[in-house]
Amino acid sequence: MQQNTYDFGLVGLGVMGRNFILNVADNGFKAFGNDLDEEKVNALVKEGGDTVKVNASTNTEIFVASLSKPRKIMLLVPAGKVVDIVIEGLLPFLDKEDIVIDGGNSFFTDTDRREAYLKEKGIHFFGAGVSGGAKGARIGPSIMPGGNRKAYGVVKPIFEAVAAKFKGEPCVAYLGPKSAGNYVKMVHNGIEYGLMQLITEAYDLLKKGGKTSNEELQSIFSSWNKGRLQSFLMEITADIFKVDDDLSDGKLVDKILDKAKQKGTGKWTSQNAMDLGIPVPTIDMAVSMRELSALKKERIEADAMYNKPELSNNAKEELTKKMEAALYFAYIITYAQGLHQLEDASKEYSYSLELATIAKIWRAGCIIRAGLLEDISIAFKTNKGLPNLLLSPLFKKKIEETVPAAREIVAYAATNGIPMPGLFSALSYFDAYTSARLPLNLLQAQRDYFGSHTYERVDREGIFHTEWE
Ligand code: 6PG
């Protein structure tokens, strides 16, 4: 075994880990993998084809000793306790200045804790969000690293080489200290939840309202993907409608149980947004809808109990056209909410995030990549400190062009009993955010009435209380 010769180490040789390490090797860096599972180790060595370029071992000591210093070790293991166990396993063999990178979807406060713990030992710890699924890991993911800026310089050449490229620019950038990388990835996933929910609603509306077939849906989503809605999620949605069921007749999509699972990152986004006091209702709704979908038994019972309105006749082409505009409107609102959360979290946790950079590294490789991100990046670049995308003149135009369609689709869905809570919430959020006066004056009066909670006035300074009875 040659010692100290491999440029990059990776622990966790599942599909993501194996693909990531092969990507590193493809880019001319010698990489060494580690996993407790001998089969996974052997599979990587076999697929790597040349042990000088890609090698692996089940033995942690051999693994660490094979890496050049300062060591650059990435963990692609399940978030949670496993990360701590792996870190403890590595620690006896690490030296000061070594760099450990957690590439999983770890909760950001866990990253802060681990960073502080390893800092005491002179080791740099990075939380780096990696997005793009198994294929992205193999051919170019979007990478969102946070941690010590100087130490990032050491891993930068490798990350820039393996990351997806958008017009030649790598989709990776140093995002900020401590858990900035994991935080940004968490909100990326919140936006992912929102967009996915919105697409399912468009599918439902076209299917029910427009009596649109799977073949037609395939062609509609595919044509949308060629326009302003161009995005990875739109692309894969179009593809899904092509796939036949190999166990029975028809398309596979119709045979899939309508109960959505989740691993928690969307929920964390919502929970943390609540903690920060930043409204992200479309993301909240996307999480709630996964939860509601899981109540299949109750839904079946309730479906049988209540009558649905008769679906009104409508022109399919017109509905499709309006749905496209409404979806574009809701896409913008979802990004606006997620980025608003990032803007606030940046202050709260001292991340110094640059939203223009974040939008840039989301333009390729990641699950929420979309044509729209180019303009989002421009909006934040030209207007530093922009609190919300909706306040950008560039987006005002896009919103004004599409909000009438969103209103029509929402009205149609409400009248016809088609659930579109993602779109409804996006529209209500827009209407509330753009209201100089909301009815919450009444709510303040109620609070003061029953609890003497006091209120402020619009016409003079101070805190007031009234004996209402
Ligand atoms: C990515 C994805 C990925 C995650 C999926 C699934 O960016 O590549 O976000 O990290 O596996 O989002 O998440 P759920 O199981 O919660 O849907």
JSON list of C-alpha atoms in Angstrom, two decimals, residues 355-356 360 375-384:
[
{"chain": "A", "resi": 355, "resn": "LEU", "atom": "CA", "xyz": [-27.68, 35.27, -2.56]},
{"chain": "A", "resi": 356, "resn": "ALA", "atom": "CA", "xyz": [-26.42, 36.06, -6.07]},
{"chain": "A", "resi": 360, "resn": "LYS", "atom": "CA", "xyz": [-25.45, 30.97, -9.51]},
{"chain": "A", "resi": 375, "resn": "ASP", "atom": "CA", "xyz": [-32.38, 36.14, -13.53]},
{"chain": "A", "resi": 376, "resn": "ILE", "atom": "CA", "xyz": [-32.55, 35.52, -9.77]},
{"chain": "A", "resi": 377, "resn": "SER", "atom": "CA", "xyz": [-28.78, 35.79, -9.63]},
{"chain": "A", "resi": 378, "resn": "ILE", "atom": "CA", "xyz": [-28.87, 39.03, -11.64]},
{"chain": "A", "resi": 379, "resn": "ALA", "atom": "CA", "xyz": [-31.61, 40.46, -9.39]},
{"chain": "A", "resi": 380, "resn": "PHE", "atom": "CA", "xyz": [-29.53, 39.91, -6.24]},
{"chain": "A", "resi": 381, "resn": "LYS", "atom": "CA", "xyz": [-26.31, 41.04, -7.90]},
{"chain": "A", "resi": 382, "resn": "THR", "atom": "CA", "xyz": [-27.72, 44.33, -9.11]},
{"chain": "A", "resi": 383, "resn": "ASN", "atom": "CA", "xyz": [-29.54, 44.97, -5.87]},
{"chain": "A", "resi": 384, "resn": "LYS", "atom": "CA", "xyz": [-27.36, 43.87, -2.93]}
]
